[in-house]
Amino acid sequence: MVVLLKLPSAKAFGSRIAHAPLIQCTTTYKWEQGYDDVTLYLPIPSSVTKDSIEVTIKPTSLKVLVDSLYDMEGQLSGTVDSGSSFWTMEDDSINIYLSKSNPGIVWKCIFEGDGELSVVSEQDEKKKLLLERFQKDYPHFDFSGAELNGNVPDPKNFMRK
């Protein structure tokens, strides 16, 4: 369950590709994922100070309190390594970096019960994560222009012994 109150307007987050929840809900955030991590971006006004932010990251849950702007708590759709996860404050956002406990698993949403990625978006994420894994496994090859076609296998287990 995720609840947000008095949300500031969402702002663009540069050229980074991020996903917004695909089903209209009460959350206003953007997120993206890599092979090893998930990053959540919460817009905040410039008046918010670090002292007014409380972020609690547990292996299966996340809680964010920011004055009267955010009161957000929920079960994550995947598990994280809370010791390697952290948050930072930028000029106009709180960035929460979640280290996946199971790298290569595609998260369909941040919180259980939120709108999930469409089938097409999920396939696109699998392609991106598989290419990222190939780049890590074979750093001497350049996969920057590589494209994958068709139904993509699971990035975590494909070609593993």
mmCIF file with all atom_site columns, C-alpha atoms in Angstrom:
data_model
loop_
_atom_site.group_PDB
_atom_site.id
_atom_site.type_symbol
_atom_site.label_atom_id
_atom_site.label_alt_id
_atom_site.label_comp_id
_atom_site.label_asym_id
_atom_site.label_entity_id
_atom_site.label_seq_id
_atom_site.pdbx_PDB_ins_code
_atom_site.Cartn_x
_atom_site.Cartn_y
_atom_site.Cartn_z
_atom_site.occupancy
_atom_site.B_iso_or_equiv
_atom_site.pdbx_formal_charge
_atom_site.auth_seq_id
_atom_site.auth_comp_id
_atom_site.auth_asym_id
_atom_site.auth_atom_id
_atom_site.pdbx_PDB_model_num
ATOM 1   C CA . MET A 1 1   ? 0.000  0.000   0.000   1.00 0.00 ? 1   MET A CA 1
ATOM 2   C CA . VAL A 1 2   ? 1.444  3.343   -1.014  1.00 0.00 ? 2   VAL A CA 1
ATOM 3   C CA . VAL A 1 3   ? -0.038 6.656   0.058   1.00 0.00 ? 3   VAL A CA 1
ATOM 4   C CA . LEU A 1 4   ? 1.211  10.086  -0.970  1.00 0.00 ? 4   LEU A CA 1
ATOM 5   C CA . LEU A 1 5   ? -0.111 13.403  0.265   1.00 0.00 ? 5   LEU A CA 1
ATOM 6   C CA . LYS A 1 6   ? 0.282  16.974  -1.071  1.00 0.00 ? 6   LYS A CA 1
ATOM 7   C CA . LEU A 1 7   ? 2.505  15.957  -3.944  1.00 0.00 ? 7   LEU A CA 1
ATOM 8   C CA . PRO A 1 8   ? 4.639  18.523  -5.736  1.00 0.00 ? 8   PRO A CA 1
ATOM 9   C CA . SER A 1 9   ? 4.404  18.579  -9.503  1.00 0.00 ? 9   SER A CA 1
ATOM 10  C CA . ALA A 1 10  ? 6.521  15.984  -11.281 1.00 0.00 ? 10  ALA A CA 1
ATOM 11  C CA . LYS A 1 11  ? 9.535  17.290  -13.176 1.00 0.00 ? 11  LYS A CA 1
ATOM 12  C CA . ALA A 1 12  ? 11.575 15.773  -15.964 1.00 0.00 ? 12  ALA A CA 1
ATOM 13  C CA . PHE A 1 13  ? 14.671 13.962  -14.793 1.00 0.00 ? 13  PHE A CA 1
ATOM 14  C CA . GLY A 1 14  ? 17.131 14.845  -17.554 1.00 0.00 ? 14  GLY A CA 1
ATOM 15  C CA . SER A 1 15  ? 17.769 12.385  -20.321 1.00 0.00 ? 15  SER A CA 1
ATOM 16  C CA . ARG A 1 16  ? 17.504 9.286   -18.127 1.00 0.00 ? 16  ARG A CA 1
ATOM 17  C CA . ILE A 1 17  ? 14.910 6.799   -19.226 1.00 0.00 ? 17  ILE A CA 1
ATOM 18  C CA . ALA A 1 18  ? 12.491 6.222   -16.389 1.00 0.00 ? 18  ALA A CA 1
ATOM 19  C CA . HIS A 1 19  ? 9.203  4.451   -15.990 1.00 0.00 ? 19  HIS A CA 1
ATOM 20  C CA . ALA A 1 20  ? 6.128  5.985   -14.483 1.00 0.00 ? 20  ALA A CA 1
ATOM 21  C CA . PRO A 1 21  ? 3.423  3.738   -13.086 1.00 0.00 ? 21  PRO A CA 1
ATOM 22  C CA . LEU A 1 22  ? 1.340  2.589   -16.038 1.00 0.00 ? 22  LEU A CA 1
ATOM 23  C CA . ILE A 1 23  ? -1.912 2.521   -14.113 1.00 0.00 ? 23  ILE A CA 1
ATOM 24  C CA . GLN A 1 24  ? -3.224 5.779   -12.686 1.00 0.00 ? 24  GLN A CA 1
ATOM 25  C CA . CYS A 1 25  ? -2.697 5.730   -8.944  1.00 0.00 ? 25  CYS A CA 1
ATOM 26  C CA . THR A 1 26  ? -1.873 8.084   -6.103  1.00 0.00 ? 26  THR A CA 1
ATOM 27  C CA . THR A 1 27  ? 1.885  7.870   -6.582  1.00 0.00 ? 27  THR A CA 1
ATOM 28  C CA . THR A 1 28  ? 4.003  10.493  -8.311  1.00 0.00 ? 28  THR A CA 1
ATOM 29  C CA . TYR A 1 29  ? 7.445  9.135   -8.956  1.00 0.00 ? 29  TYR A CA 1
ATOM 30  C CA . LYS A 1 30  ? 9.645  7.879   -11.741 1.00 0.00 ? 30  LYS A CA 1
ATOM 31  C CA . TRP A 1 31  ? 11.842 4.817   -11.687 1.00 0.00 ? 31  TRP A CA 1
ATOM 32  C CA . GLU A 1 32  ? 14.315 2.819   -13.710 1.00 0.00 ? 32  GLU A CA 1
ATOM 33  C CA . GLN A 1 33  ? 16.210 -0.409  -13.270 1.00 0.00 ? 33  GLN A CA 1
ATOM 34  C CA . GLY A 1 34  ? 19.492 -1.959  -14.225 1.00 0.00 ? 34  GLY A CA 1
ATOM 35  C CA . TYR A 1 35  ? 20.774 -5.506  -13.935 1.00 0.00 ? 35  TYR A CA 1
ATOM 36  C CA . ASP A 1 36  ? 21.827 -4.952  -10.288 1.00 0.00 ? 36  ASP A CA 1
ATOM 37  C CA . ASP A 1 37  ? 19.639 -2.101  -9.067  1.00 0.00 ? 37  ASP A CA 1
ATOM 38  C CA . VAL A 1 38  ? 16.416 -0.131  -9.108  1.00 0.00 ? 38  VAL A CA 1
ATOM 39  C CA . THR A 1 39  ? 16.375 3.660   -8.756  1.00 0.00 ? 39  THR A CA 1
ATOM 40  C CA . LEU A 1 40  ? 13.349 5.622   -7.589  1.00 0.00 ? 40  LEU A CA 1
ATOM 41  C CA . TYR A 1 41  ? 13.032 9.396   -8.160  1.00 0.00 ? 41  TYR A CA 1
ATOM 42  C CA . LEU A 1 42  ? 10.646 11.422  -5.984  1.00 0.00 ? 42  LEU A CA 1
ATOM 43  C CA . PRO A 1 43  ? 10.186 15.089  -6.937  1.00 0.00 ? 43  PRO A CA 1
ATOM 44  C CA . ILE A 1 44  ? 10.501 17.612  -4.100  1.00 0.00 ? 44  ILE A CA 1
ATOM 45  C CA . PRO A 1 45  ? 10.391 21.404  -3.908  1.00 0.00 ? 45  PRO A CA 1
ATOM 46  C CA . SER A 1 46  ? 13.644 23.251  -3.235  1.00 0.00 ? 46  SER A CA 1
ATOM 47  C CA . SER A 1 47  ? 12.425 24.191  0.257   1.00 0.00 ? 47  SER A CA 1
ATOM 48  C CA . VAL A 1 48  ? 12.804 20.599  1.527   1.00 0.00 ? 48  VAL A CA 1
ATOM 49  C CA . THR A 1 49  ? 15.870 20.049  3.719   1.00 0.00 ? 49  THR A CA 1
ATOM 50  C CA . LYS A 1 50  ? 17.772 16.834  4.392   1.00 0.00 ? 50  LYS A CA 1
ATOM 51  C CA . ASP A 1 51  ? 16.668 16.919  8.030   1.00 0.00 ? 51  ASP A CA 1
ATOM 52  C CA . SER A 1 52  ? 13.009 16.691  7.002   1.00 0.00 ? 52  SER A CA 1
ATOM 53  C CA . ILE A 1 53  ? 13.562 13.448  5.049   1.00 0.00 ? 53  ILE A CA 1
ATOM 54  C CA . GLU A 1 54  ? 13.305 9.982   6.579   1.00 0.00 ? 54  GLU A CA 1
ATOM 55  C CA . VAL A 1 55  ? 13.971 6.962   4.350   1.00 0.00 ? 55  VAL A CA 1
ATOM 56  C CA . THR A 1 56  ? 13.885 3.411   5.743   1.00 0.00 ? 56  THR A CA 1
ATOM 57  C CA . ILE A 1 57  ? 15.034 0.648   3.397   1.00 0.00 ? 57  ILE A CA 1
ATOM 58  C CA . LYS A 1 58  ? 14.428 -2.958  4.454   1.00 0.00 ? 58  LYS A CA 1
ATOM 59  C CA . PRO A 1 59  ? 14.895 -6.110  2.350   1.00 0.00 ? 59  PRO A CA 1
ATOM 60  C CA . THR A 1 60  ? 11.215 -6.256  1.369   1.00 0.00 ? 60  THR A CA 1
ATOM 61  C CA . SER A 1 61  ? 9.851  -2.797  2.178   1.00 0.00 ? 61  SER A CA 1
ATOM 62  C CA . LEU A 1 62  ? 10.474 0.910   1.736   1.00 0.00 ? 62  LEU A CA 1
ATOM 63  C CA . LYS A 1 63  ? 9.255  3.838   3.827   1.00 0.00 ? 63  LYS A CA 1
ATOM 64  C CA . VAL A 1 64  ? 9.667  7.509   2.865   1.00 0.00 ? 64  VAL A CA 1
ATOM 65  C CA . LEU A 1 65  ? 8.540  10.415  5.064   1.00 0.00 ? 65  LEU A CA 1
ATOM 66  C CA . VAL A 1 66  ? 9.108  14.018  3.975   1.00 0.00 ? 66  VAL A CA 1
ATOM 67  C CA . ASP A 1 67  ? 7.431  16.641  6.174   1.00 0.00 ? 67  ASP A CA 1
ATOM 68  C CA . SER A 1 68  ? 3.835  16.776  4.974   1.00 0.00 ? 68  SER A CA 1
ATOM 69  C CA . LEU A 1 69  ? 4.729  15.984  1.332   1.00 0.00 ? 69  LEU A CA 1
ATOM 70  C CA . TYR A 1 70  ? 5.222  12.221  1.404   1.00 0.00 ? 70  TYR A CA 1
ATOM 71  C CA . ASP A 1 71  ? 3.972  9.539   3.713   1.00 0.00 ? 71  ASP A CA 1
ATOM 72  C CA . MET A 1 72  ? 4.847  6.530   1.623   1.00 0.00 ? 72  MET A CA 1
ATOM 73  C CA . GLU A 1 73  ? 5.273  2.960   2.778   1.00 0.00 ? 73  GLU A CA 1
ATOM 74  C CA . GLY A 1 74  ? 4.902  -0.349  1.015   1.00 0.00 ? 74  GLY A CA 1
ATOM 75  C CA . GLN A 1 75  ? 6.078  -3.841  0.244   1.00 0.00 ? 75  GLN A CA 1
ATOM 76  C CA . LEU A 1 76  ? 8.621  -3.885  -2.577  1.00 0.00 ? 76  LEU A CA 1
ATOM 77  C CA . SER A 1 77  ? 7.915  -6.115  -5.566  1.00 0.00 ? 77  SER A CA 1
ATOM 78  C CA . GLY A 1 78  ? 11.399 -7.645  -5.207  1.00 0.00 ? 78  GLY A CA 1
ATOM 79  C CA . THR A 1 79  ? 13.972 -8.029  -2.462  1.00 0.00 ? 79  THR A CA 1
ATOM 80  C CA . VAL A 1 80  ? 16.874 -5.653  -1.933  1.00 0.00 ? 80  VAL A CA 1
ATOM 81  C CA . ASP A 1 81  ? 20.191 -5.679  -0.116  1.00 0.00 ? 81  ASP A CA 1
ATOM 82  C CA . SER A 1 82  ? 19.389 -2.960  2.412   1.00 0.00 ? 82  SER A CA 1
ATOM 83  C CA . GLY A 1 83  ? 23.066 -2.642  3.396   1.00 0.00 ? 83  GLY A CA 1
ATOM 84  C CA . SER A 1 84  ? 24.025 -1.654  -0.155  1.00 0.00 ? 84  SER A CA 1
ATOM 85  C CA . SER A 1 85  ? 20.968 0.516   -0.793  1.00 0.00 ? 85  SER A CA 1
ATOM 86  C CA . PHE A 1 86  ? 20.962 4.244   -0.079  1.00 0.00 ? 86  PHE A CA 1
ATOM 87  C CA . TRP A 1 87  ? 19.337 7.567   -0.923  1.00 0.00 ? 87  TRP A CA 1
ATOM 88  C CA . THR A 1 88  ? 20.563 10.990  -1.971  1.00 0.00 ? 88  THR A CA 1
ATOM 89  C CA . MET A 1 89  ? 18.970 14.401  -2.219  1.00 0.00 ? 89  MET A CA 1
ATOM 90  C CA . GLU A 1 90  ? 19.316 16.410  -5.417  1.00 0.00 ? 90  GLU A CA 1
ATOM 91  C CA . ASP A 1 91  ? 18.037 19.940  -6.099  1.00 0.00 ? 91  ASP A CA 1
ATOM 92  C CA . ASP A 1 92  ? 14.570 18.788  -7.105  1.00 0.00 ? 92  ASP A CA 1
ATOM 93  C CA . SER A 1 93  ? 14.353 15.120  -6.128  1.00 0.00 ? 93  SER A CA 1
ATOM 94  C CA . ILE A 1 94  ? 15.082 12.385  -3.636  1.00 0.00 ? 94  ILE A CA 1
ATOM 95  C CA . ASN A 1 95  ? 16.879 9.542   -5.416  1.00 0.00 ? 95  ASN A CA 1
ATOM 96  C CA . ILE A 1 96  ? 16.593 6.136   -3.766  1.00 0.00 ? 96  ILE A CA 1
ATOM 97  C CA . TYR A 1 97  ? 19.051 3.499   -5.003  1.00 0.00 ? 97  TYR A CA 1
ATOM 98  C CA . LEU A 1 98  ? 17.922 -0.052  -4.249  1.00 0.00 ? 98  LEU A CA 1
ATOM 99  C CA . SER A 1 99  ? 20.468 -2.845  -4.737  1.00 0.00 ? 99  SER A CA 1
ATOM 100 C CA . LYS A 1 100 ? 18.667 -5.976  -6.003  1.00 0.00 ? 100 LYS A CA 1
ATOM 101 C CA . SER A 1 101 ? 19.198 -9.107  -3.891  1.00 0.00 ? 101 SER A CA 1
ATOM 102 C CA . ASN A 1 102 ? 18.624 -11.110 -7.073  1.00 0.00 ? 102 ASN A CA 1
ATOM 103 C CA . PRO A 1 103 ? 20.396 -9.315  -9.938  1.00 0.00 ? 103 PRO A CA 1
ATOM 104 C CA . GLY A 1 104 ? 18.880 -9.852  -13.363 1.00 0.00 ? 104 GLY A CA 1
ATOM 105 C CA . ILE A 1 105 ? 15.309 -10.175 -12.148 1.00 0.00 ? 105 ILE A CA 1
ATOM 106 C CA . VAL A 1 106 ? 13.029 -7.721  -13.954 1.00 0.00 ? 106 VAL A CA 1
ATOM 107 C CA . TRP A 1 107 ? 10.880 -5.747  -11.543 1.00 0.00 ? 107 TRP A CA 1
ATOM 108 C CA . LYS A 1 108 ? 7.425  -5.087  -13.017 1.00 0.00 ? 108 LYS A CA 1
ATOM 109 C CA . CYS A 1 109 ? 6.703  -2.333  -10.479 1.00 0.00 ? 109 CYS A CA 1
ATOM 110 C CA . ILE A 1 110 ? 8.248  -0.785  -7.366  1.00 0.00 ? 110 ILE A CA 1
ATOM 111 C CA . PHE A 1 111 ? 5.545  -1.594  -4.832  1.00 0.00 ? 111 PHE A CA 1
ATOM 112 C CA . GLU A 1 112 ? 3.258  -4.612  -4.749  1.00 0.00 ? 112 GLU A CA 1
ATOM 113 C CA . GLY A 1 113 ? -0.168 -3.504  -5.908  1.00 0.00 ? 113 GLY A CA 1
ATOM 114 C CA . ASP A 1 114 ? 1.100  -0.631  -8.075  1.00 0.00 ? 114 ASP A CA 1
ATOM 115 C CA . GLY A 1 115 ? 0.628  -0.588  -11.819 1.00 0.00 ? 115 GLY A CA 1
ATOM 116 C CA . GLU A 1 116 ? 2.894  -3.110  -13.522 1.00 0.00 ? 116 GLU A CA 1
ATOM 117 C CA . LEU A 1 117 ? 4.896  -2.762  -16.717 1.00 0.00 ? 117 LEU A CA 1
ATOM 118 C CA . SER A 1 118 ? 3.038  -3.818  -19.833 1.00 0.00 ? 118 SER A CA 1
ATOM 119 C CA . VAL A 1 119 ? 4.152  -7.019  -21.579 1.00 0.00 ? 119 VAL A CA 1
ATOM 120 C CA . VAL A 1 120 ? 5.961  -4.936  -24.219 1.00 0.00 ? 120 VAL A CA 1
ATOM 121 C CA . SER A 1 121 ? 7.711  -2.793  -21.585 1.00 0.00 ? 121 SER A CA 1
ATOM 122 C CA . GLU A 1 122 ? 8.692  -5.914  -19.655 1.00 0.00 ? 122 GLU A CA 1
ATOM 123 C CA . GLN A 1 123 ? 10.255 -7.410  -22.816 1.00 0.00 ? 123 GLN A CA 1
ATOM 124 C CA . ASP A 1 124 ? 12.129 -4.136  -23.415 1.00 0.00 ? 124 ASP A CA 1
ATOM 125 C CA . GLU A 1 125 ? 13.463 -4.261  -19.843 1.00 0.00 ? 125 GLU A CA 1
ATOM 126 C CA . LYS A 1 126 ? 14.553 -7.883  -20.299 1.00 0.00 ? 126 LYS A CA 1
ATOM 127 C CA . LYS A 1 127 ? 16.442 -6.893  -23.468 1.00 0.00 ? 127 LYS A CA 1
ATOM 128 C CA . LYS A 1 128 ? 18.152 -4.020  -21.673 1.00 0.00 ? 128 LYS A CA 1
ATOM 129 C CA . LEU A 1 129 ? 19.121 -6.155  -18.665 1.00 0.00 ? 129 LEU A CA 1
ATOM 130 C CA . LEU A 1 130 ? 20.366 -9.033  -20.828 1.00 0.00 ? 130 LEU A CA 1
ATOM 131 C CA . LEU A 1 131 ? 22.613 -6.675  -22.800 1.00 0.00 ? 131 LEU A CA 1
ATOM 132 C CA . GLU A 1 132 ? 23.826 -5.150  -19.531 1.00 0.00 ? 132 GLU A CA 1
ATOM 133 C CA . ARG A 1 133 ? 24.637 -8.639  -18.224 1.00 0.00 ? 133 ARG A CA 1
ATOM 134 C CA . PHE A 1 134 ? 26.484 -9.528  -21.452 1.00 0.00 ? 134 PHE A CA 1
ATOM 135 C CA . GLN A 1 135 ? 28.548 -6.339  -21.106 1.00 0.00 ? 135 GLN A CA 1
ATOM 136 C CA . LYS A 1 136 ? 29.487 -7.305  -17.527 1.00 0.00 ? 136 LYS A CA 1
ATOM 137 C CA . ASP A 1 137 ? 30.273 -10.919 -18.486 1.00 0.00 ? 137 ASP A CA 1
ATOM 138 C CA . TYR A 1 138 ? 32.275 -9.939  -21.584 1.00 0.00 ? 138 TYR A CA 1
ATOM 139 C CA . PRO A 1 139 ? 33.800 -6.497  -20.919 1.00 0.00 ? 139 PRO A CA 1
ATOM 140 C CA . HIS A 1 140 ? 36.164 -6.782  -23.901 1.00 0.00 ? 140 HIS A CA 1
ATOM 141 C CA . PHE A 1 141 ? 33.181 -6.763  -26.324 1.00 0.00 ? 141 PHE A CA 1
ATOM 142 C CA . ASP A 1 142 ? 31.225 -3.640  -27.242 1.00 0.00 ? 142 ASP A CA 1
ATOM 143 C CA . PHE A 1 143 ? 27.476 -4.234  -26.953 1.00 0.00 ? 143 PHE A CA 1
ATOM 144 C CA . SER A 1 144 ? 26.529 -0.552  -27.293 1.00 0.00 ? 144 SER A CA 1
ATOM 145 C CA . GLY A 1 145 ? 24.937 -1.000  -30.748 1.00 0.00 ? 145 GLY A CA 1
ATOM 146 C CA . ALA A 1 146 ? 23.558 -4.495  -30.137 1.00 0.00 ? 146 ALA A CA 1
ATOM 147 C CA . GLU A 1 147 ? 19.852 -5.220  -30.466 1.00 0.00 ? 147 GLU A CA 1
ATOM 148 C CA . LEU A 1 148 ? 17.858 -8.249  -29.406 1.00 0.00 ? 148 LEU A CA 1
ATOM 149 C CA . ASN A 1 149 ? 14.824 -9.415  -31.369 1.00 0.00 ? 149 ASN A CA 1
ATOM 150 C CA . GLY A 1 150 ? 11.926 -11.670 -30.506 1.00 0.00 ? 150 GLY A CA 1
ATOM 151 C CA . ASN A 1 151 ? 10.987 -13.102 -27.150 1.00 0.00 ? 151 ASN A CA 1
ATOM 152 C CA . VAL A 1 152 ? 13.872 -12.467 -24.770 1.00 0.00 ? 152 VAL A CA 1
ATOM 153 C CA . PRO A 1 153 ? 14.972 -15.124 -22.262 1.00 0.00 ? 153 PRO A CA 1
ATOM 154 C CA . ASP A 1 154 ? 15.331 -14.466 -18.551 1.00 0.00 ? 154 ASP A CA 1
ATOM 155 C CA . PRO A 1 155 ? 18.420 -12.205 -18.152 1.00 0.00 ? 155 PRO A CA 1
ATOM 156 C CA . LYS A 1 156 ? 19.390 -13.818 -14.843 1.00 0.00 ? 156 LYS A CA 1
ATOM 157 C CA . ASN A 1 157 ? 19.564 -17.441 -16.004 1.00 0.00 ? 157 ASN A CA 1
ATOM 158 C CA . PHE A 1 158 ? 20.189 -17.349 -19.767 1.00 0.00 ? 158 PHE A CA 1
ATOM 159 C CA . MET A 1 159 ? 23.361 -19.309 -20.671 1.00 0.00 ? 159 MET A CA 1
ATOM 160 C CA . ARG A 1 160 ? 24.271 -19.926 -17.018 1.00 0.00 ? 160 ARG A CA 1
ATOM 161 C CA . LYS A 1 161 ? 25.529 -23.285 -15.789 1.00 0.00 ? 161 LYS A CA 1
#
